[in-house]
mmCIF file with all atom_site columns, C-alpha atoms and ligand atoms in Angstrom:
data_model
loop_
_atom_site.group_PDB
_atom_site.id
_atom_site.type_symbol
_atom_site.label_atom_id
_atom_site.label_alt_id
_atom_site.label_comp_id
_atom_site.label_asym_id
_atom_site.label_entity_id
_atom_site.label_seq_id
_atom_site.pdbx_PDB_ins_code
_atom_site.Cartn_x
_atom_site.Cartn_y
_atom_site.Cartn_z
_atom_site.occupancy
_atom_site.B_iso_or_equiv
_atom_site.pdbx_formal_charge
_atom_site.auth_seq_id
_atom_site.auth_comp_id
_atom_site.auth_asym_id
_atom_site.auth_atom_id
_atom_site.pdbx_PDB_model_num
ATOM   1   C  CA  . MET R 1 1   ? 30.061 26.031 -33.592 1.00 0.00 ? 209 MET R CA  1
ATOM   2   C  CA  . THR R 1 2   ? 32.522 23.949 -31.577 1.00 0.00 ? 210 THR R CA  1
ATOM   3   C  CA  . LYS R 1 3   ? 33.515 24.604 -27.984 1.00 0.00 ? 211 LYS R CA  1
ATOM   4   C  CA  . ALA R 1 4   ? 36.970 25.624 -29.231 1.00 0.00 ? 212 ALA R CA  1
ATOM   5   C  CA  . ASP R 1 5   ? 35.413 28.200 -31.616 1.00 0.00 ? 213 ASP R CA  1
ATOM   6   C  CA  . VAL R 1 6   ? 33.425 29.682 -28.755 1.00 0.00 ? 214 VAL R CA  1
ATOM   7   C  CA  . GLN R 1 7   ? 36.500 29.817 -26.541 1.00 0.00 ? 215 GLN R CA  1
ATOM   8   C  CA  . ASP R 1 8   ? 38.656 31.428 -29.235 1.00 0.00 ? 216 ASP R CA  1
ATOM   9   C  CA  . LYS R 1 9   ? 36.149 34.180 -29.876 1.00 0.00 ? 217 LYS R CA  1
ATOM   10  C  CA  . LEU R 1 10  ? 35.618 34.731 -26.175 1.00 0.00 ? 218 LEU R CA  1
ATOM   11  C  CA  . LYS R 1 11  ? 39.331 34.982 -25.494 1.00 0.00 ? 219 LYS R CA  1
ATOM   12  C  CA  . GLU R 1 12  ? 39.412 37.936 -27.821 1.00 0.00 ? 220 GLU R CA  1
ATOM   13  C  CA  . VAL R 1 13  ? 36.344 39.523 -26.224 1.00 0.00 ? 221 VAL R CA  1
ATOM   14  C  CA  . PHE R 1 14  ? 37.776 39.012 -22.729 1.00 0.00 ? 222 PHE R CA  1
ATOM   15  C  CA  . SER R 1 15  ? 41.028 40.673 -23.743 1.00 0.00 ? 223 SER R CA  1
ATOM   16  C  CA  . HIS R 1 16  ? 39.144 44.003 -23.752 1.00 0.00 ? 224 HIS R CA  1
ATOM   17  C  CA  . PHE R 1 17  ? 37.958 43.588 -20.163 1.00 0.00 ? 225 PHE R CA  1
ATOM   18  C  CA  . HIS R 1 18  ? 39.482 43.262 -16.688 1.00 0.00 ? 226 HIS R CA  1
ATOM   19  C  CA  . GLY R 1 19  ? 37.181 40.606 -15.229 1.00 0.00 ? 227 GLY R CA  1
ATOM   20  C  CA  . GLU R 1 20  ? 35.309 42.990 -12.939 1.00 0.00 ? 228 GLU R CA  1
ATOM   21  C  CA  . GLN R 1 21  ? 31.680 42.330 -12.100 1.00 0.00 ? 229 GLN R CA  1
ATOM   22  C  CA  . GLN R 1 22  ? 30.478 45.771 -13.226 1.00 0.00 ? 230 GLN R CA  1
ATOM   23  C  CA  . GLU R 1 23  ? 31.624 44.859 -16.740 1.00 0.00 ? 231 GLU R CA  1
ATOM   24  C  CA  . LEU R 1 24  ? 28.838 42.292 -17.103 1.00 0.00 ? 232 LEU R CA  1
ATOM   25  C  CA  . ILE R 1 25  ? 26.551 44.288 -19.404 1.00 0.00 ? 233 ILE R CA  1
ATOM   26  C  CA  . PRO R 1 26  ? 29.232 45.616 -21.785 1.00 0.00 ? 234 PRO R CA  1
ATOM   27  C  CA  . LEU R 1 27  ? 30.729 42.141 -21.843 1.00 0.00 ? 235 LEU R CA  1
ATOM   28  C  CA  . LEU R 1 28  ? 27.381 40.605 -22.777 1.00 0.00 ? 236 LEU R CA  1
ATOM   29  C  CA  . GLN R 1 29  ? 26.940 43.285 -25.462 1.00 0.00 ? 237 GLN R CA  1
ATOM   30  C  CA  . GLU R 1 30  ? 30.315 42.595 -26.978 1.00 0.00 ? 238 GLU R CA  1
ATOM   31  C  CA  . THR R 1 31  ? 29.804 38.840 -26.817 1.00 0.00 ? 239 THR R CA  1
ATOM   32  C  CA  . GLN R 1 32  ? 26.465 39.201 -28.544 1.00 0.00 ? 240 GLN R CA  1
ATOM   33  C  CA  . ALA R 1 33  ? 28.010 41.431 -31.226 1.00 0.00 ? 241 ALA R CA  1
ATOM   34  C  CA  . ARG R 1 34  ? 30.545 38.663 -31.898 1.00 0.00 ? 242 ARG R CA  1
ATOM   35  C  CA  . PHE R 1 35  ? 28.137 35.693 -31.946 1.00 0.00 ? 243 PHE R CA  1
ATOM   36  C  CA  . ARG R 1 36  ? 24.947 37.587 -32.926 1.00 0.00 ? 244 ARG R CA  1
ATOM   37  C  CA  . TYR R 1 37  ? 23.360 36.008 -29.825 1.00 0.00 ? 245 TYR R CA  1
ATOM   38  C  CA  . LEU R 1 38  ? 24.455 34.736 -26.422 1.00 0.00 ? 246 LEU R CA  1
ATOM   39  C  CA  . PRO R 1 39  ? 25.300 31.037 -26.585 1.00 0.00 ? 247 PRO R CA  1
ATOM   40  C  CA  . ALA R 1 40  ? 24.832 29.171 -23.284 1.00 0.00 ? 248 ALA R CA  1
ATOM   41  C  CA  . ALA R 1 41  ? 28.504 28.118 -23.360 1.00 0.00 ? 249 ALA R CA  1
ATOM   42  C  CA  . ALA R 1 42  ? 29.564 31.770 -23.624 1.00 0.00 ? 250 ALA R CA  1
ATOM   43  C  CA  . MET R 1 43  ? 27.424 32.747 -20.642 1.00 0.00 ? 251 MET R CA  1
ATOM   44  C  CA  . ARG R 1 44  ? 29.060 30.024 -18.554 1.00 0.00 ? 252 ARG R CA  1
ATOM   45  C  CA  . GLU R 1 45  ? 32.517 31.327 -19.500 1.00 0.00 ? 253 GLU R CA  1
ATOM   46  C  CA  . ILE R 1 46  ? 31.485 34.895 -18.721 1.00 0.00 ? 254 ILE R CA  1
ATOM   47  C  CA  . ALA R 1 47  ? 30.324 33.803 -15.254 1.00 0.00 ? 255 ALA R CA  1
ATOM   48  C  CA  . ARG R 1 48  ? 33.697 32.168 -14.690 1.00 0.00 ? 256 ARG R CA  1
ATOM   49  C  CA  . PHE R 1 49  ? 35.594 35.200 -16.011 1.00 0.00 ? 257 PHE R CA  1
ATOM   50  C  CA  . LEU R 1 50  ? 33.689 37.606 -13.761 1.00 0.00 ? 258 LEU R CA  1
ATOM   51  C  CA  . HIS R 1 51  ? 33.638 35.259 -10.746 1.00 0.00 ? 259 HIS R CA  1
ATOM   52  C  CA  . MET R 1 52  ? 29.883 35.397 -10.438 1.00 0.00 ? 260 MET R CA  1
ATOM   53  C  CA  . PRO R 1 53  ? 27.131 32.754 -10.414 1.00 0.00 ? 261 PRO R CA  1
ATOM   54  C  CA  . GLU R 1 54  ? 25.898 31.557 -13.808 1.00 0.00 ? 262 GLU R CA  1
ATOM   55  C  CA  . ALA R 1 55  ? 22.356 32.326 -12.611 1.00 0.00 ? 263 ALA R CA  1
ATOM   56  C  CA  . THR R 1 56  ? 23.260 36.031 -12.311 1.00 0.00 ? 264 THR R CA  1
ATOM   57  C  CA  . VAL R 1 57  ? 24.611 36.171 -15.861 1.00 0.00 ? 265 VAL R CA  1
ATOM   58  C  CA  . TYR R 1 58  ? 21.562 34.314 -17.133 1.00 0.00 ? 266 TYR R CA  1
ATOM   59  C  CA  . GLY R 1 59  ? 19.215 36.537 -15.094 1.00 0.00 ? 267 GLY R CA  1
ATOM   60  C  CA  . VAL R 1 60  ? 20.674 39.749 -16.549 1.00 0.00 ? 268 VAL R CA  1
ATOM   61  C  CA  . SER R 1 61  ? 20.634 38.325 -20.108 1.00 0.00 ? 269 SER R CA  1
ATOM   62  C  CA  . THR R 1 62  ? 16.973 37.449 -19.863 1.00 0.00 ? 270 THR R CA  1
ATOM   63  C  CA  . PHE R 1 63  ? 16.002 40.729 -18.171 1.00 0.00 ? 271 PHE R CA  1
ATOM   64  C  CA  . TYR R 1 64  ? 17.108 42.997 -21.015 1.00 0.00 ? 272 TYR R CA  1
ATOM   65  C  CA  . ALA R 1 65  ? 15.291 42.670 -24.335 1.00 0.00 ? 273 ALA R CA  1
ATOM   66  C  CA  . GLN R 1 66  ? 18.491 43.632 -26.207 1.00 0.00 ? 274 GLN R CA  1
ATOM   67  C  CA  . PHE R 1 67  ? 20.002 40.249 -25.381 1.00 0.00 ? 275 PHE R CA  1
ATOM   68  C  CA  . LYS R 1 68  ? 19.108 37.257 -27.536 1.00 0.00 ? 276 LYS R CA  1
ATOM   69  C  CA  . LEU R 1 69  ? 19.483 33.777 -26.185 1.00 0.00 ? 277 LEU R CA  1
ATOM   70  C  CA  . THR R 1 70  ? 18.770 32.043 -29.465 1.00 0.00 ? 278 THR R CA  1
ATOM   71  C  CA  . PRO R 1 71  ? 20.558 32.568 -32.790 1.00 0.00 ? 279 PRO R CA  1
ATOM   72  C  CA  . LEU R 1 72  ? 19.212 35.387 -34.928 1.00 0.00 ? 280 LEU R CA  1
ATOM   73  C  CA  . GLY R 1 73  ? 18.343 35.062 -38.590 1.00 0.00 ? 281 GLY R CA  1
ATOM   74  C  CA  . LYS R 1 74  ? 20.597 36.371 -41.350 1.00 0.00 ? 282 LYS R CA  1
ATOM   75  C  CA  . ARG R 1 75  ? 18.191 39.271 -41.798 1.00 0.00 ? 283 ARG R CA  1
ATOM   76  C  CA  . ILE R 1 76  ? 16.356 41.176 -39.094 1.00 0.00 ? 284 ILE R CA  1
ATOM   77  C  CA  . VAL R 1 77  ? 12.866 42.343 -40.023 1.00 0.00 ? 285 VAL R CA  1
ATOM   78  C  CA  . ARG R 1 78  ? 11.383 44.976 -37.730 1.00 0.00 ? 286 ARG R CA  1
ATOM   79  C  CA  . VAL R 1 79  ? 7.791  46.105 -38.027 1.00 0.00 ? 287 VAL R CA  1
ATOM   80  C  CA  . CYS R 1 80  ? 7.050  49.389 -36.281 1.00 0.00 ? 288 CYS R CA  1
ATOM   81  C  CA  . ARG R 1 81  ? 4.256  49.319 -33.732 1.00 0.00 ? 289 ARG R CA  1
ATOM   82  C  CA  . GLY R 1 82  ? 4.550  52.944 -32.619 1.00 0.00 ? 290 GLY R CA  1
ATOM   83  C  CA  . THR R 1 83  ? 1.428  55.095 -32.421 1.00 0.00 ? 291 THR R CA  1
ATOM   84  C  CA  . ALA R 1 84  ? 1.701  56.692 -35.876 1.00 0.00 ? 292 ALA R CA  1
ATOM   85  C  CA  . CYS R 1 85  ? 2.227  53.306 -37.492 1.00 0.00 ? 293 CYS R CA  1
ATOM   86  C  CA  . HIS R 1 86  ? -0.413 51.630 -35.357 1.00 0.00 ? 294 HIS R CA  1
ATOM   87  C  CA  . VAL R 1 87  ? -3.152 54.054 -36.411 1.00 0.00 ? 295 VAL R CA  1
ATOM   88  C  CA  . ARG R 1 88  ? -2.196 53.488 -40.035 1.00 0.00 ? 296 ARG R CA  1
ATOM   89  C  CA  . GLY R 1 89  ? -2.540 49.732 -39.849 1.00 0.00 ? 297 GLY R CA  1
ATOM   90  C  CA  . SER R 1 90  ? 0.833  48.329 -38.765 1.00 0.00 ? 298 SER R CA  1
ATOM   91  C  CA  . SER R 1 91  ? -0.856 45.377 -37.049 1.00 0.00 ? 299 SER R CA  1
ATOM   92  C  CA  . LYS R 1 92  ? -2.137 44.165 -40.421 1.00 0.00 ? 300 LYS R CA  1
ATOM   93  C  CA  . VAL R 1 93  ? 1.363  44.490 -41.863 1.00 0.00 ? 301 VAL R CA  1
ATOM   94  C  CA  . LEU R 1 94  ? 2.748  42.529 -38.925 1.00 0.00 ? 302 LEU R CA  1
ATOM   95  C  CA  . ALA R 1 95  ? 0.091  39.825 -39.279 1.00 0.00 ? 303 ALA R CA  1
ATOM   96  C  CA  . GLU R 1 96  ? 0.895  39.478 -42.983 1.00 0.00 ? 304 GLU R CA  1
ATOM   97  C  CA  . MET R 1 97  ? 4.623  39.340 -42.252 1.00 0.00 ? 305 MET R CA  1
ATOM   98  C  CA  . GLU R 1 98  ? 4.017  36.628 -39.644 1.00 0.00 ? 306 GLU R CA  1
ATOM   99  C  CA  . LYS R 1 99  ? 1.960  34.706 -42.162 1.00 0.00 ? 307 LYS R CA  1
ATOM   100 C  CA  . GLN R 1 100 ? 4.522  34.971 -44.954 1.00 0.00 ? 308 GLN R CA  1
ATOM   101 C  CA  . LEU R 1 101 ? 7.503  34.099 -42.769 1.00 0.00 ? 309 LEU R CA  1
ATOM   102 C  CA  . GLY R 1 102 ? 5.612  31.472 -40.786 1.00 0.00 ? 310 GLY R CA  1
ATOM   103 C  CA  . VAL R 1 103 ? 6.823  32.827 -37.426 1.00 0.00 ? 311 VAL R CA  1
ATOM   104 C  CA  . LYS R 1 104 ? 5.478  35.120 -34.727 1.00 0.00 ? 312 LYS R CA  1
ATOM   105 C  CA  . ALA R 1 105 ? 7.128  38.403 -33.708 1.00 0.00 ? 313 ALA R CA  1
ATOM   106 C  CA  . GLY R 1 106 ? 10.224 37.586 -31.658 1.00 0.00 ? 314 GLY R CA  1
ATOM   107 C  CA  . GLU R 1 107 ? 10.910 34.363 -33.547 1.00 0.00 ? 315 GLU R CA  1
ATOM   108 C  CA  . THR R 1 108 ? 13.380 33.229 -36.207 1.00 0.00 ? 316 THR R CA  1
ATOM   109 C  CA  . THR R 1 109 ? 12.485 31.201 -39.271 1.00 0.00 ? 317 THR R CA  1
ATOM   110 C  CA  . GLU R 1 110 ? 13.616 27.587 -39.236 1.00 0.00 ? 318 GLU R CA  1
ATOM   111 C  CA  . ASP R 1 111 ? 16.116 28.187 -42.050 1.00 0.00 ? 319 ASP R CA  1
ATOM   112 C  CA  . ARG R 1 112 ? 17.600 31.064 -39.966 1.00 0.00 ? 320 ARG R CA  1
ATOM   113 C  CA  . GLU R 1 113 ? 17.043 33.502 -42.820 1.00 0.00 ? 321 GLU R CA  1
ATOM   114 C  CA  . TYR R 1 114 ? 14.835 35.964 -40.941 1.00 0.00 ? 322 TYR R CA  1
ATOM   115 C  CA  . THR R 1 115 ? 14.202 37.100 -37.393 1.00 0.00 ? 323 THR R CA  1
ATOM   116 C  CA  . LEU R 1 116 ? 10.966 39.038 -36.995 1.00 0.00 ? 324 LEU R CA  1
ATOM   117 C  CA  . GLU R 1 117 ? 10.767 41.748 -34.344 1.00 0.00 ? 325 GLU R CA  1
ATOM   118 C  CA  . THR R 1 118 ? 8.622  44.742 -33.517 1.00 0.00 ? 326 THR R CA  1
ATOM   119 C  CA  . VAL R 1 119 ? 9.886  48.188 -32.533 1.00 0.00 ? 327 VAL R CA  1
ATOM   120 C  CA  . ALA R 1 120 ? 8.319  51.176 -30.785 1.00 0.00 ? 328 ALA R CA  1
ATOM   121 C  CA  . CYS R 1 121 ? 9.235  53.822 -33.406 1.00 0.00 ? 329 CYS R CA  1
ATOM   122 C  CA  . ILE R 1 122 ? 11.963 53.993 -35.991 1.00 0.00 ? 330 ILE R CA  1
ATOM   123 C  CA  . GLY R 1 123 ? 11.755 57.759 -36.340 1.00 0.00 ? 331 GLY R CA  1
ATOM   124 C  CA  . ALA R 1 124 ? 10.141 57.784 -39.775 1.00 0.00 ? 332 ALA R CA  1
ATOM   125 C  CA  . CYS R 1 125 ? 6.549  58.427 -38.668 1.00 0.00 ? 333 CYS R CA  1
ATOM   126 C  CA  . ALA R 1 126 ? 5.782  60.498 -41.799 1.00 0.00 ? 334 ALA R CA  1
ATOM   127 C  CA  . LEU R 1 127 ? 6.135  57.270 -43.772 1.00 0.00 ? 335 LEU R CA  1
ATOM   128 C  CA  . ALA R 1 128 ? 3.888  55.234 -41.436 1.00 0.00 ? 336 ALA R CA  1
ATOM   129 C  CA  . PRO R 1 129 ? 3.344  52.377 -41.377 1.00 0.00 ? 337 PRO R CA  1
ATOM   130 C  CA  . THR R 1 130 ? 7.029  51.551 -41.595 1.00 0.00 ? 338 THR R CA  1
ATOM   131 C  CA  . MET R 1 131 ? 9.279  48.554 -41.300 1.00 0.00 ? 339 MET R CA  1
ATOM   132 C  CA  . THR R 1 132 ? 12.939 47.792 -41.773 1.00 0.00 ? 340 THR R CA  1
ATOM   133 C  CA  . ILE R 1 133 ? 14.964 44.869 -43.037 1.00 0.00 ? 341 ILE R CA  1
ATOM   134 C  CA  . ASP R 1 134 ? 18.477 45.279 -41.641 1.00 0.00 ? 342 ASP R CA  1
ATOM   135 C  CA  . SER R 1 135 ? 19.402 48.893 -42.425 1.00 0.00 ? 343 SER R CA  1
ATOM   136 C  CA  . GLU R 1 136 ? 16.822 49.355 -45.198 1.00 0.00 ? 344 GLU R CA  1
ATOM   137 C  CA  . THR R 1 137 ? 13.624 51.270 -44.332 1.00 0.00 ? 345 THR R CA  1
ATOM   138 C  CA  . TYR R 1 138 ? 10.322 50.609 -46.084 1.00 0.00 ? 346 TYR R CA  1
ATOM   139 C  CA  . GLY R 1 139 ? 7.529  53.181 -45.700 1.00 0.00 ? 347 GLY R CA  1
ATOM   140 C  CA  . LYS R 1 140 ? 3.823  53.371 -46.422 1.00 0.00 ? 348 LYS R CA  1
ATOM   141 C  CA  . MET R 1 141 ? 3.589  49.647 -45.986 1.00 0.00 ? 349 MET R CA  1
ATOM   142 C  CA  . THR R 1 142 ? 0.554  47.656 -46.977 1.00 0.00 ? 350 THR R CA  1
ATOM   143 C  CA  . THR R 1 143 ? -0.134 43.954 -46.687 1.00 0.00 ? 351 THR R CA  1
ATOM   144 C  CA  . LYS R 1 144 ? 0.383  43.721 -50.447 1.00 0.00 ? 352 LYS R CA  1
ATOM   145 C  CA  . LYS R 1 145 ? 3.874  45.238 -50.203 1.00 0.00 ? 353 LYS R CA  1
ATOM   146 C  CA  . VAL R 1 146 ? 5.030  42.619 -47.689 1.00 0.00 ? 354 VAL R CA  1
ATOM   147 C  CA  . ALA R 1 147 ? 5.859  39.975 -50.315 1.00 0.00 ? 355 ALA R CA  1
ATOM   148 C  CA  . GLU R 1 148 ? 7.521  42.649 -52.438 1.00 0.00 ? 356 GLU R CA  1
ATOM   149 C  CA  . VAL R 1 149 ? 9.901  43.839 -49.700 1.00 0.00 ? 357 VAL R CA  1
ATOM   150 C  CA  . LEU R 1 150 ? 10.751 40.279 -48.703 1.00 0.00 ? 358 LEU R CA  1
ATOM   151 C  CA  . GLY R 1 151 ? 11.559 39.552 -52.338 1.00 0.00 ? 359 GLY R CA  1
ATOM   152 C  CA  . ASP R 1 152 ? 13.769 42.670 -52.501 1.00 0.00 ? 360 ASP R CA  1
ATOM   153 C  CA  . SER R 1 153 ? 15.674 41.687 -49.411 1.00 0.00 ? 361 SER R CA  1
ATOM   154 C  CA  . SER R 1 154 ? 16.339 38.150 -50.600 1.00 0.00 ? 362 SER R CA  1
ATOM   155 C  CA  . LYS R 1 155 ? 17.771 39.555 -53.859 1.00 0.00 ? 363 LYS R CA  1
ATOM   156 C  CA  . ALA R 1 156 ? 19.956 41.895 -51.827 1.00 0.00 ? 364 ALA R CA  1
ATOM   157 C  CA  . GLY R 1 157 ? 21.572 39.050 -49.924 1.00 0.00 ? 365 GLY R CA  1
HETATM 158 S  S1  . FES U 2 .   ? 5.635  55.299 -35.046 1.00 0.00 ? 36  FES U S1  1
HETATM 159 FE FE1 . FES U 2 .   ? 6.395  54.067 -36.646 1.00 0.00 ? 36  FES U FE1 1
HETATM 160 S  S2  . FES U 2 .   ? 8.016  55.246 -37.400 1.00 0.00 ? 36  FES U S2  1
HETATM 161 FE FE2 . FES U 2 .   ? 7.336  56.380 -35.748 1.00 0.00 ? 36  FES U FE2 1
#
C-alpha cells in the first residue's frame, strides 16, 4: 500500500472526527476497520491529526488487545480457551491448529491467509470445544476435525 493510499483512506476516516484527543480510541477503531490493522504510517498521521505525541498513540494501540499492529490474514481462526472448552480438550485443538497452520496463537501465516487467535468464550459452550473461522462456528472439535474445517474454509473463500 502506497503512502498516498494510506492518506486517501485516512482522509475519509478523519472526516468523521473533529481532531480532539478524546477521539483517539474510536479513531483507532475506525482506522483498523478500514485497513484491517494499524499501519505505522496511519498512527503517525493520527498523532498529527490529534496533536498528540506519536508515542501516546503507539502506547494506546499496544495496550489494547483489540488493536493489531501487523496485517491480519484473510481469515481469522479463533480457538476458544474458555473453561467449558478447556475441560473438553481445546488445548489439543489449538496445538493441532498451530501445527497445521505453522504459526502460534496470535500470529498470521506467511501467505496472509490465516490469523490464529484464542478467545475466552464464544457463547456456544454446549458445543465445546468450539472454534470459529470468520463468522462460521465449529463445535465439538477434535484434532481430527481441524484439517476438515480448514479445508471447508478454503473452499468457502
Ligand atoms: S467456553 Fe468455549 S464456547 Fe464457552
